[in-house]
Amino acid sequence: MSSPAIRKVIVIGLDGLEPSLVEPMLARGELPHLARLAEEAGLARVATTAPAQTPVAWSTFATGVNPGGHGVFDFLRRDPKTYRIDSGLNHYEQKNPLLPPKAVNQRRGTTVWDLLSAAGVPSTILRCPCSYPPDRLRGSLLAGMGVPDLRGGFGTSTYYTADPDSRAGESEHVVTLVDDGRGPIATRLIGPRNPKTRADHHAEIQLVRAAEPGVLTIRSAGEPRELLVREGEWSGWLKVKFKLGPLQSAHGVVRFLLIRRDPTIVLYASPINFDPSAPLFPISSPPEFARKLAEGVGRFHTAGFVEDHNGVINERISEEQFLAQCDDAWRERRAMMEHELGRLDSGLFYCLFDTPDRVQHMLWRFREPEHPANRGRPEAPALAAAIEDHYRRGDAVVGQTLDHVDDRTLLIVLSDHGFSSFQRQFHLNSWLLREGLLALKPGLAPGQAAGEFLHGIDWENTQAYAMGLSGLFLNLQGREGRGIVRPEDAASLRRAIAEKLGGVRDDDRGRVAVRSARPRESVYSGPHADEAPDVIVDYAPGHRVSWSSSMGGVADGPLHEDNVKKWSGDHCIDPAATPGVLLMNRPFRREGASLVDLAPTILDAFGVEKGPLMEGSTLKP
């Protein structure tokens, strides 16, 4: 007797789950719900994308094509004509000064929910990366990674202090308070920039010490008018409004962490998120879905990066306070999931839990006492198990999901890539400089500030340059604004650079740092392959492109350097070394499973033909 036809496909994304951690935890019985799926249908290591980055991988999941087919190659991209570095996920266009700017998604291609919508099958998509601005579909979509904060960045926080010598860290503002320890303090929240004047819009707030020790009251014209903040704890949401002009306002929501009240106030404000009830730009489809979801589950983070890793990197908040915010992120996402699964009768449901990825980025060093990021810092045994704790939370999410699974449901649990240590960084632009492929302007030396963001490069004498996390570009005639490499020489130069880069050693560690490098024609195909880096660099586990080179800088000193940042784990390495995890509640083809196979598998479950450009095939055995 044949099994009943599928009515629902539920996809739970657990971003960044590493197979070498999942498998022993399964063996120890620590992930009972994942174990149930593994016993029923098996566990597979699923091939990720090149590069193994979250926006790239989930775009391939959604479209069933390699990055050359959907156009997302990195978190960052550059305008080849101007060499300006910008977001690789989306951008804003304003073709007419009389019209407001328009958000444009960098991810192209046809998604699985596009094809399902055309076939009359509804979808509910919660927080898929590269879905901003949101796609129109039959059903509902809440955009994920790619949604900016109210400043237009990935996460711009504010640090309030009476210390006049405090300087802003990464993606941060510092506001100096005049605090006599007694009276109210008038200060401001920093909102969006005026696109014409570049000046900041502000919302006034007042900081008042409450009668209770360790408690601060924040007064404003927002909602609530008085918000209590307790020392060492995250506050609730404050809804604020920034007046942009006579007829336009921007609404945002922000949370606070009171680091210290006395003798002078030290206060941390999270990035200001779009208010889900009234976002500056649509973040959901239909546009009212975000508001209705907030009415059902309460206010929630809307920015693409929920977990505030920059607060930890800048040493404004502790790892424990970061984990407390991660707890809130789990609760929000589980509430969304439960709210929408409870209403799901048929169709596709997708929900991504990003938090495991963020926790591993920030806390991987606690697994490795010898990690350079631990140097000079006290040991923290309690944080060594934080990653496994979050894997257990992911398992609990799967258990919650199983309550909504019946014999007409296909359940897919998936991570987009795995994880590894990030102990050593490779200065790729410095390597290009040493090889004579890149030149700096006269009078500039490596390490000088003018060499950042590609600003200090002598383009008339540069053949190749690096920016982003995945590769390098040729300074190509007709493509780059001041290109010198002739198009007829490009293919041979790509091959020569790739051959020379592959096998580069880190002599201080006595091992290979670059496993291989590949010209783009051997990696990508499709209508957008010409936007890819010219050479893709596959780093060995433990190594990654340097912070400097990723932002177009040319560093001084040795080519290989310790990574001492708290961002101590990563996955931007050889994709073969960082596969994801895949489980289902029905038998599936595990051999050779790849992210490009998921969209065809979902479509096949509903009896819908895969798109003509989709490269994968159904995983149904």
JSON list of N, CA and C in Angstrom, two decimals, residues 271-337:
[
{"chain": "A", "resi": 271, "resn": "PRO", "atom": "N", "xyz": [21.80, 47.74, 18.47]},
{"chain": "A", "resi": 271, "resn": "PRO", "atom": "CA", "xyz": [21.42, 48.35, 17.20]},
{"chain": "A", "resi": 271, "resn": "PRO", "atom": "C", "xyz": [19.91, 48.59, 17.18]},
{"chain": "A", "resi": 272, "resn": "ILE", "atom": "N", "xyz": [19.50, 49.69, 16.57]},
{"chain": "A", "resi": 272, "resn": "ILE", "atom": "CA", "xyz": [18.08, 50.00, 16.49]},
{"chain": "A", "resi": 272, "resn": "ILE", "atom": "C", "xyz": [17.48, 49.22, 15.32]},
{"chain": "A", "resi": 273, "resn": "ASN", "atom": "N", "xyz": [16.57, 48.32, 15.63]},
{"chain": "A", "resi": 273, "resn": "ASN", "atom": "CA", "xyz": [15.91, 47.48, 14.63]},
{"chain": "A", "resi": 273, "resn": "ASN", "atom": "C", "xyz": [14.72, 48.20, 14.03]},
{"chain": "A", "resi": 274, "resn": "PHE", "atom": "N", "xyz": [14.37, 47.83, 12.81]},
{"chain": "A", "resi": 274, "resn": "PHE", "atom": "CA", "xyz": [13.07, 48.26, 12.28]},
{"chain": "A", "resi": 274, "resn": "PHE", "atom": "C", "xyz": [11.98, 47.79, 13.24]},
{"chain": "A", "resi": 275, "resn": "ASP", "atom": "N", "xyz": [11.02, 48.64, 13.48]},
{"chain": "A", "resi": 275, "resn": "ASP", "atom": "CA", "xyz": [9.84, 48.22, 14.25]},
{"chain": "A", "resi": 275, "resn": "ASP", "atom": "C", "xyz": [9.02, 47.29, 13.36]},
{"chain": "A", "resi": 276, "resn": "PRO", "atom": "N", "xyz": [8.78, 46.03, 13.77]},
{"chain": "A", "resi": 276, "resn": "PRO", "atom": "CA", "xyz": [8.03, 45.12, 12.90]},
{"chain": "A", "resi": 276, "resn": "PRO", "atom": "C", "xyz": [6.62, 45.60, 12.60]},
{"chain": "A", "resi": 277, "resn": "SER", "atom": "N", "xyz": [6.09, 46.49, 13.45]},
{"chain": "A", "resi": 277, "resn": "SER", "atom": "CA", "xyz": [4.74, 47.00, 13.21]},
{"chain": "A", "resi": 277, "resn": "SER", "atom": "C", "xyz": [4.71, 48.14, 12.21]},
{"chain": "A", "resi": 278, "resn": "ALA", "atom": "N", "xyz": [5.87, 48.81, 11.99]},
{"chain": "A", "resi": 278, "resn": "ALA", "atom": "CA", "xyz": [5.91, 49.94, 11.06]},
{"chain": "A", "resi": 278, "resn": "ALA", "atom": "C", "xyz": [7.33, 50.11, 10.52]},
{"chain": "A", "resi": 279, "resn": "PRO", "atom": "N", "xyz": [7.84, 49.14, 9.76]},
{"chain": "A", "resi": 279, "resn": "PRO", "atom": "CA", "xyz": [9.23, 49.22, 9.28]},
{"chain": "A", "resi": 279, "resn": "PRO", "atom": "C", "xyz": [9.40, 50.32, 8.23]},
{"chain": "A", "resi": 280, "resn": "LEU", "atom": "N", "xyz": [10.60, 50.89, 8.18]},
{"chain": "A", "resi": 280, "resn": "LEU", "atom": "CA", "xyz": [10.90, 51.94, 7.22]},
{"chain": "A", "resi": 280, "resn": "LEU", "atom": "C", "xyz": [10.78, 51.43, 5.79]},
{"chain": "A", "resi": 281, "resn": "PHE", "atom": "N", "xyz": [11.24, 50.21, 5.56]},
{"chain": "A", "resi": 281, "resn": "PHE", "atom": "CA", "xyz": [11.08, 49.50, 4.29]},
{"chain": "A", "resi": 281, "resn": "PHE", "atom": "C", "xyz": [10.38, 48.18, 4.59]},
{"chain": "A", "resi": 282, "resn": "PRO", "atom": "N", "xyz": [9.60, 47.65, 3.65]},
{"chain": "A", "resi": 282, "resn": "PRO", "atom": "CA", "xyz": [8.92, 46.37, 3.92]},
{"chain": "A", "resi": 282, "resn": "PRO", "atom": "C", "xyz": [9.92, 45.27, 4.24]},
{"chain": "A", "resi": 283, "resn": "ILE", "atom": "N", "xyz": [9.64, 44.51, 5.28]},
{"chain": "A", "resi": 283, "resn": "ILE", "atom": "CA", "xyz": [10.49, 43.39, 5.66]},
{"chain": "A", "resi": 283, "resn": "ILE", "atom": "C", "xyz": [9.73, 42.07, 5.58]},
{"chain": "A", "resi": 284, "resn": "SER", "atom": "N", "xyz": [8.51, 42.12, 5.12]},
{"chain": "A", "resi": 284, "resn": "SER", "atom": "CA", "xyz": [7.72, 40.90, 5.01]},
{"chain": "A", "resi": 284, "resn": "SER", "atom": "C", "xyz": [6.82, 40.97, 3.80]},
{"chain": "A", "resi": 285, "resn": "SER", "atom": "N", "xyz": [6.32, 39.80, 3.42]},
{"chain": "A", "resi": 285, "resn": "SER", "atom": "CA", "xyz": [5.35, 39.69, 2.34]},
{"chain": "A", "resi": 285, "resn": "SER", "atom": "C", "xyz": [4.23, 38.75, 2.81]},
{"chain": "A", "resi": 286, "resn": "PRO", "atom": "N", "xyz": [2.99, 39.23, 2.79]},
{"chain": "A", "resi": 286, "resn": "PRO", "atom": "CA", "xyz": [2.60, 40.60, 2.49]},
{"chain": "A", "resi": 286, "resn": "PRO", "atom": "C", "xyz": [3.14, 41.58, 3.53]},
{"chain": "A", "resi": 287, "resn": "PRO", "atom": "N", "xyz": [3.16, 42.88, 3.23]},
{"chain": "A", "resi": 287, "resn": "PRO", "atom": "CA", "xyz": [3.80, 43.84, 4.13]},
{"chain": "A", "resi": 287, "resn": "PRO", "atom": "C", "xyz": [3.26, 43.82, 5.55]},
{"chain": "A", "resi": 288, "resn": "GLU", "atom": "N", "xyz": [2.00, 43.48, 5.72]},
{"chain": "A", "resi": 288, "resn": "GLU", "atom": "CA", "xyz": [1.39, 43.48, 7.05]},
{"chain": "A", "resi": 288, "resn": "GLU", "atom": "C", "xyz": [1.72, 42.22, 7.86]},
{"chain": "A", "resi": 289, "resn": "PHE", "atom": "N", "xyz": [2.40, 41.24, 7.23]},
{"chain": "A", "resi": 289, "resn": "PHE", "atom": "CA", "xyz": [2.69, 40.00, 7.95]},
{"chain": "A", "resi": 289, "resn": "PHE", "atom": "C", "xyz": [3.56, 40.24, 9.18]},
{"chain": "A", "resi": 290, "resn": "ALA", "atom": "N", "xyz": [4.59, 41.10, 9.06]},
{"chain": "A", "resi": 290, "resn": "ALA", "atom": "CA", "xyz": [5.47, 41.37, 10.20]},
{"chain": "A", "resi": 290, "resn": "ALA", "atom": "C", "xyz": [4.67, 41.96, 11.36]},
{"chain": "A", "resi": 291, "resn": "ARG", "atom": "N", "xyz": [3.75, 42.86, 11.05]},
{"chain": "A", "resi": 291, "resn": "ARG", "atom": "CA", "xyz": [2.93, 43.46, 12.12]},
{"chain": "A", "resi": 291, "resn": "ARG", "atom": "C", "xyz": [2.03, 42.41, 12.77]},
{"chain": "A", "resi": 292, "resn": "LYS", "atom": "N", "xyz": [1.41, 41.58, 11.96]},
{"chain": "A", "resi": 292, "resn": "LYS", "atom": "CA", "xyz": [0.52, 40.57, 12.51]},
{"chain": "A", "resi": 292, "resn": "LYS", "atom": "C", "xyz": [1.29, 39.54, 13.34]},
{"chain": "A", "resi": 293, "resn": "LEU", "atom": "N", "xyz": [2.51, 39.24, 12.90]},
{"chain": "A", "resi": 293, "resn": "LEU", "atom": "CA", "xyz": [3.32, 38.30, 13.67]},
{"chain": "A", "resi": 293, "resn": "LEU", "atom": "C", "xyz": [3.69, 38.91, 15.01]},
{"chain": "A", "resi": 294, "resn": "ALA", "atom": "N", "xyz": [4.03, 40.20, 15.02]},
{"chain": "A", "resi": 294, "resn": "ALA", "atom": "CA", "xyz": [4.35, 40.88, 16.28]},
{"chain": "A", "resi": 294, "resn": "ALA", "atom": "C", "xyz": [3.14, 40.92, 17.21]},
{"chain": "A", "resi": 295, "resn": "GLU", "atom": "N", "xyz": [1.97, 41.07, 16.64]},
{"chain": "A", "resi": 295, "resn": "GLU", "atom": "CA", "xyz": [0.76, 41.04, 17.46]},
{"chain": "A", "resi": 295, "resn": "GLU", "atom": "C", "xyz": [0.56, 39.67, 18.09]},
{"chain": "A", "resi": 296, "resn": "GLY", "atom": "N", "xyz": [1.02, 38.62, 17.39]},
{"chain": "A", "resi": 296, "resn": "GLY", "atom": "CA", "xyz": [0.83, 37.26, 17.90]},
{"chain": "A", "resi": 296, "resn": "GLY", "atom": "C", "xyz": [1.90, 36.83, 18.89]},
{"chain": "A", "resi": 297, "resn": "VAL", "atom": "N", "xyz": [3.14, 37.28, 18.70]},
{"chain": "A", "resi": 297, "resn": "VAL", "atom": "CA", "xyz": [4.24, 36.78, 19.55]},
{"chain": "A", "resi": 297, "resn": "VAL", "atom": "C", "xyz": [4.96, 37.88, 20.31]},
{"chain": "A", "resi": 298, "resn": "GLY", "atom": "N", "xyz": [4.60, 39.14, 20.07]},
{"chain": "A", "resi": 298, "resn": "GLY", "atom": "CA", "xyz": [5.29, 40.25, 20.72]},
{"chain": "A", "resi": 298, "resn": "GLY", "atom": "C", "xyz": [6.37, 40.82, 19.81]},
{"chain": "A", "resi": 299, "resn": "ARG", "atom": "N", "xyz": [6.92, 41.98, 20.20]},
{"chain": "A", "resi": 299, "resn": "ARG", "atom": "CA", "xyz": [7.99, 42.59, 19.41]},
{"chain": "A", "resi": 299, "resn": "ARG", "atom": "C", "xyz": [9.19, 41.66, 19.32]},
{"chain": "A", "resi": 300, "resn": "PHE", "atom": "N", "xyz": [9.91, 41.77, 18.20]},
{"chain": "A", "resi": 300, "resn": "PHE", "atom": "CA", "xyz": [11.05, 40.88, 17.99]},
{"chain": "A", "resi": 300, "resn": "PHE", "atom": "C", "xyz": [12.13, 41.61, 17.20]},
{"chain": "A", "resi": 301, "resn": "HIS", "atom": "N", "xyz": [13.34, 41.03, 17.25]},
{"chain": "A", "resi": 301, "resn": "HIS", "atom": "CA", "xyz": [14.43, 41.55, 16.43]},
{"chain": "A", "resi": 301, "resn": "HIS", "atom": "C", "xyz": [14.08, 41.40, 14.96]},
{"chain": "A", "resi": 302, "resn": "THR", "atom": "N", "xyz": [14.34, 42.43, 14.18]},
{"chain": "A", "resi": 302, "resn": "THR", "atom": "CA", "xyz": [14.11, 42.34, 12.74]},
{"chain": "A", "resi": 302, "resn": "THR", "atom": "C", "xyz": [15.40, 42.41, 11.94]},
{"chain": "A", "resi": 303, "resn": "ALA", "atom": "N", "xyz": [16.47, 42.93, 12.52]},
{"chain": "A", "resi": 303, "resn": "ALA", "atom": "CA", "xyz": [17.74, 43.05, 11.79]},
{"chain": "A", "resi": 303, "resn": "ALA", "atom": "C", "xyz": [18.25, 41.67, 11.41]},
{"chain": "A", "resi": 304, "resn": "GLY", "atom": "N", "xyz": [18.98, 41.62, 10.30]},
{"chain": "A", "resi": 304, "resn": "GLY", "atom": "CA", "xyz": [19.47, 40.34, 9.81]},
{"chain": "A", "resi": 304, "resn": "GLY", "atom": "C", "xyz": [20.40, 39.64, 10.76]},
{"chain": "A", "resi": 305, "resn": "PHE", "atom": "N", "xyz": [21.21, 40.41, 11.49]},
{"chain": "A", "resi": 305, "resn": "PHE", "atom": "CA", "xyz": [22.08, 39.86, 12.53]},
{"chain": "A", "resi": 305, "resn": "PHE", "atom": "C", "xyz": [21.44, 40.18, 13.88]},
{"chain": "A", "resi": 306, "resn": "VAL", "atom": "N", "xyz": [20.82, 39.19, 14.48]},
{"chain": "A", "resi": 306, "resn": "VAL", "atom": "CA", "xyz": [20.14, 39.38, 15.76]},
{"chain": "A", "resi": 306, "resn": "VAL", "atom": "C", "xyz": [21.14, 39.41, 16.91]},
{"chain": "A", "resi": 307, "resn": "GLU", "atom": "N", "xyz": [22.02, 38.41, 16.94]},
{"chain": "A", "resi": 307, "resn": "GLU", "atom": "CA", "xyz": [22.95, 38.26, 18.06]},
{"chain": "A", "resi": 307, "resn": "GLU", "atom": "C", "xyz": [24.07, 39.30, 17.93]},
{"chain": "A", "resi": 308, "resn": "ASP", "atom": "N", "xyz": [24.26, 40.08, 18.98]},
{"chain": "A", "resi": 308, "resn": "ASP", "atom": "CA", "xyz": [25.12, 41.26, 18.90]},
{"chain": "A", "resi": 308, "resn": "ASP", "atom": "C", "xyz": [26.58, 40.89, 19.15]},
{"chain": "A", "resi": 309, "resn": "HIS", "atom": "N", "xyz": [27.20, 40.29, 18.15]},
{"chain": "A", "resi": 309, "resn": "HIS", "atom": "CA", "xyz": [28.59, 39.86, 18.29]},
{"chain": "A", "resi": 309, "resn": "HIS", "atom": "C", "xyz": [29.56, 41.04, 18.41]},
{"chain": "A", "resi": 310, "resn": "ASN", "atom": "N", "xyz": [29.22, 42.17, 17.77]},
{"chain": "A", "resi": 310, "resn": "ASN", "atom": "CA", "xyz": [30.12, 43.31, 17.85]},
{"chain": "A", "resi": 310, "resn": "ASN", "atom": "C", "xyz": [30.24, 43.84, 19.28]},
{"chain": "A", "resi": 311, "resn": "GLY", "atom": "N", "xyz": [29.20, 43.71, 20.07]},
{"chain": "A", "resi": 311, "resn": "GLY", "atom": "CA", "xyz": [29.28, 44.12, 21.45]},
{"chain": "A", "resi": 311, "resn": "GLY", "atom": "C", "xyz": [30.32, 43.35, 22.22]},
{"chain": "A", "resi": 312, "resn": "VAL", "atom": "N", "xyz": [30.48, 42.05, 21.88]},
{"chain": "A", "resi": 312, "resn": "VAL", "atom": "CA", "xyz": [31.51, 41.22, 22.50]},
{"chain": "A", "resi": 312, "resn": "VAL", "atom": "C", "xyz": [32.88, 41.58, 21.95]},
{"chain": "A", "resi": 313, "resn": "ILE", "atom": "N", "xyz": [32.98, 41.72, 20.64]},
{"chain": "A", "resi": 313, "resn": "ILE", "atom": "CA", "xyz": [34.27, 42.05, 20.02]},
{"chain": "A", "resi": 313, "resn": "ILE", "atom": "C", "xyz": [34.81, 43.36, 20.58]},
{"chain": "A", "resi": 314, "resn": "ASN", "atom": "N", "xyz": [33.93, 44.35, 20.76]},
{"chain": "A", "resi": 314, "resn": "ASN", "atom": "CA", "xyz": [34.35, 45.65, 21.28]},
{"chain": "A", "resi": 314, "resn": "ASN", "atom": "C", "xyz": [34.51, 45.66, 22.80]},
{"chain": "A", "resi": 315, "resn": "GLU", "atom": "N", "xyz": [34.24, 44.50, 23.43]},
{"chain": "A", "resi": 315, "resn": "GLU", "atom": "CA", "xyz": [34.35, 44.34, 24.88]},
{"chain": "A", "resi": 315, "resn": "GLU", "atom": "C", "xyz": [33.46, 45.33, 25.64]},
{"chain": "A", "resi": 316, "resn": "ARG", "atom": "N", "xyz": [32.28, 45.55, 25.09]},
{"chain": "A", "resi": 316, "resn": "ARG", "atom": "CA", "xyz": [31.26, 46.35, 25.78]},
{"chain": "A", "resi": 316, "resn": "ARG", "atom": "C", "xyz": [30.34, 45.45, 26.61]},
{"chain": "A", "resi": 317, "resn": "ILE", "atom": "N", "xyz": [30.06, 44.25, 26.08]},
{"chain": "A", "resi": 317, "resn": "ILE", "atom": "CA", "xyz": [29.23, 43.31, 26.82]},
{"chain": "A", "resi": 317, "resn": "ILE", "atom": "C", "xyz": [30.04, 42.03, 27.01]},
{"chain": "A", "resi": 318, "resn": "SER", "atom": "N", "xyz": [29.72, 41.29, 28.05]},
{"chain": "A", "resi": 318, "resn": "SER", "atom": "CA", "xyz": [30.44, 40.05, 28.34]},
{"chain": "A", "resi": 318, "resn": "SER", "atom": "C", "xyz": [29.87, 38.90, 27.53]},
{"chain": "A", "resi": 319, "resn": "GLU", "atom": "N", "xyz": [30.61, 37.81, 27.51]},
{"chain": "A", "resi": 319, "resn": "GLU", "atom": "CA", "xyz": [30.11, 36.61, 26.84]},
{"chain": "A", "resi": 319, "resn": "GLU", "atom": "C", "xyz": [28.82, 36.12, 27.48]},
{"chain": "A", "resi": 320, "resn": "GLU", "atom": "N", "xyz": [28.71, 36.24, 28.78]},
{"chain": "A", "resi": 320, "resn": "GLU", "atom": "CA", "xyz": [27.48, 35.83, 29.47]},
{"chain": "A", "resi": 320, "resn": "GLU", "atom": "C", "xyz": [26.29, 36.69, 29.05]},
{"chain": "A", "resi": 321, "resn": "GLN", "atom": "N", "xyz": [26.53, 38.00, 28.89]},
{"chain": "A", "resi": 321, "resn": "GLN", "atom": "CA", "xyz": [25.45, 38.89, 28.45]},
{"chain": "A", "resi": 321, "resn": "GLN", "atom": "C", "xyz": [25.10, 38.64, 26.99]},
{"chain": "A", "resi": 322, "resn": "PHE", "atom": "N", "xyz": [26.09, 38.30, 26.17]},
{"chain": "A", "resi": 322, "resn": "PHE", "atom": "CA", "xyz": [25.84, 37.89, 24.80]},
{"chain": "A", "resi": 322, "resn": "PHE", "atom": "C", "xyz": [24.97, 36.64, 24.76]},
{"chain": "A", "resi": 323, "resn": "LEU", "atom": "N", "xyz": [25.29, 35.67, 25.62]},
{"chain": "A", "resi": 323, "resn": "LEU", "atom": "CA", "xyz": [24.48, 34.44, 25.65]},
{"chain": "A", "resi": 323, "resn": "LEU", "atom": "C", "xyz": [23.07, 34.71, 26.15]},
{"chain": "A", "resi": 324, "resn": "ALA", "atom": "N", "xyz": [22.93, 35.68, 27.06]},
{"chain": "A", "resi": 324, "resn": "ALA", "atom": "CA", "xyz": [21.58, 36.04, 27.51]},
{"chain": "A", "resi": 324, "resn": "ALA", "atom": "C", "xyz": [20.76, 36.59, 26.35]},
{"chain": "A", "resi": 325, "resn": "GLN", "atom": "N", "xyz": [21.39, 37.38, 25.49]},
{"chain": "A", "resi": 325, "resn": "GLN", "atom": "CA", "xyz": [20.68, 37.87, 24.31]},
{"chain": "A", "resi": 325, "resn": "GLN", "atom": "C", "xyz": [20.38, 36.73, 23.35]},
{"chain": "A", "resi": 326, "resn": "CYS", "atom": "N", "xyz": [21.31, 35.77, 23.23]},
{"chain": "A", "resi": 326, "resn": "CYS", "atom": "CA", "xyz": [21.05, 34.60, 22.40]},
{"chain": "A", "resi": 326, "resn": "CYS", "atom": "C", "xyz": [19.84, 33.81, 22.91]},
{"chain": "A", "resi": 327, "resn": "ASP", "atom": "N", "xyz": [19.69, 33.74, 24.24]},
{"chain": "A", "resi": 327, "resn": "ASP", "atom": "CA", "xyz": [18.51, 33.09, 24.82]},
{"chain": "A", "resi": 327, "resn": "ASP", "atom": "C", "xyz": [17.24, 33.76, 24.30]},
{"chain": "A", "resi": 328, "resn": "ASP", "atom": "N", "xyz": [17.25, 35.08, 24.28]},
{"chain": "A", "resi": 328, "resn": "ASP", "atom": "CA", "xyz": [16.08, 35.82, 23.79]},
{"chain": "A", "resi": 328, "resn": "ASP", "atom": "C", "xyz": [15.82, 35.51, 22.32]},
{"chain": "A", "resi": 329, "resn": "ALA", "atom": "N", "xyz": [16.90, 35.40, 21.54]},
{"chain": "A", "resi": 329, "resn": "ALA", "atom": "CA", "xyz": [16.74, 35.10, 20.12]},
{"chain": "A", "resi": 329, "resn": "ALA", "atom": "C", "xyz": [16.09, 33.73, 19.92]},
{"chain": "A", "resi": 330, "resn": "TRP", "atom": "N", "xyz": [16.55, 32.73, 20.69]},
{"chain": "A", "resi": 330, "resn": "TRP", "atom": "CA", "xyz": [15.91, 31.41, 20.61]},
{"chain": "A", "resi": 330, "resn": "TRP", "atom": "C", "xyz": [14.43, 31.50, 20.95]},
{"chain": "A", "resi": 331, "resn": "ARG", "atom": "N", "xyz": [14.10, 32.22, 22.04]},
{"chain": "A", "resi": 331, "resn": "ARG", "atom": "CA", "xyz": [12.68, 32.30, 22.45]},
{"chain": "A", "resi": 331, "resn": "ARG", "atom": "C", "xyz": [11.84, 32.97, 21.37]},
{"chain": "A", "resi": 332, "resn": "GLU", "atom": "N", "xyz": [12.36, 34.05, 20.80]},
{"chain": "A", "resi": 332, "resn": "GLU", "atom": "CA", "xyz": [11.62, 34.74, 19.73]},
{"chain": "A", "resi": 332, "resn": "GLU", "atom": "C", "xyz": [11.34, 33.80, 18.56]},
{"chain": "A", "resi": 333, "resn": "ARG", "atom": "N", "xyz": [12.38, 33.14, 18.10]},
{"chain": "A", "resi": 333, "resn": "ARG", "atom": "CA", "xyz": [12.25, 32.32, 16.91]},
{"chain": "A", "resi": 333, "resn": "ARG", "atom": "C", "xyz": [11.36, 31.11, 17.16]},
{"chain": "A", "resi": 334, "resn": "ARG", "atom": "N", "xyz": [11.48, 30.51, 18.35]},
{"chain": "A", "resi": 334, "resn": "ARG", "atom": "CA", "xyz": [10.61, 29.38, 18.66]},
{"chain": "A", "resi": 334, "resn": "ARG", "atom": "C", "xyz": [9.15, 29.82, 18.74]},
{"chain": "A", "resi": 335, "resn": "ALA", "atom": "N", "xyz": [8.92, 31.03, 19.28]},
{"chain": "A", "resi": 335, "resn": "ALA", "atom": "CA", "xyz": [7.55, 31.53, 19.34]},
{"chain": "A", "resi": 335, "resn": "ALA", "atom": "C", "xyz": [6.99, 31.76, 17.95]},
{"chain": "A", "resi": 336, "resn": "MET", "atom": "N", "xyz": [7.80, 32.33, 17.06]},
{"chain": "A", "resi": 336, "resn": "MET", "atom": "CA", "xyz": [7.37, 32.52, 15.67]},
{"chain": "A", "resi": 336, "resn": "MET", "atom": "C", "xyz": [7.03, 31.19, 15.03]},
{"chain": "A", "resi": 337, "resn": "MET", "atom": "N", "xyz": [7.94, 30.23, 15.20]},
{"chain": "A", "resi": 337, "resn": "MET", "atom": "CA", "xyz": [7.76, 28.92, 14.60]},
{"chain": "A", "resi": 337, "resn": "MET", "atom": "C", "xyz": [6.47, 28.27, 15.09]}
]
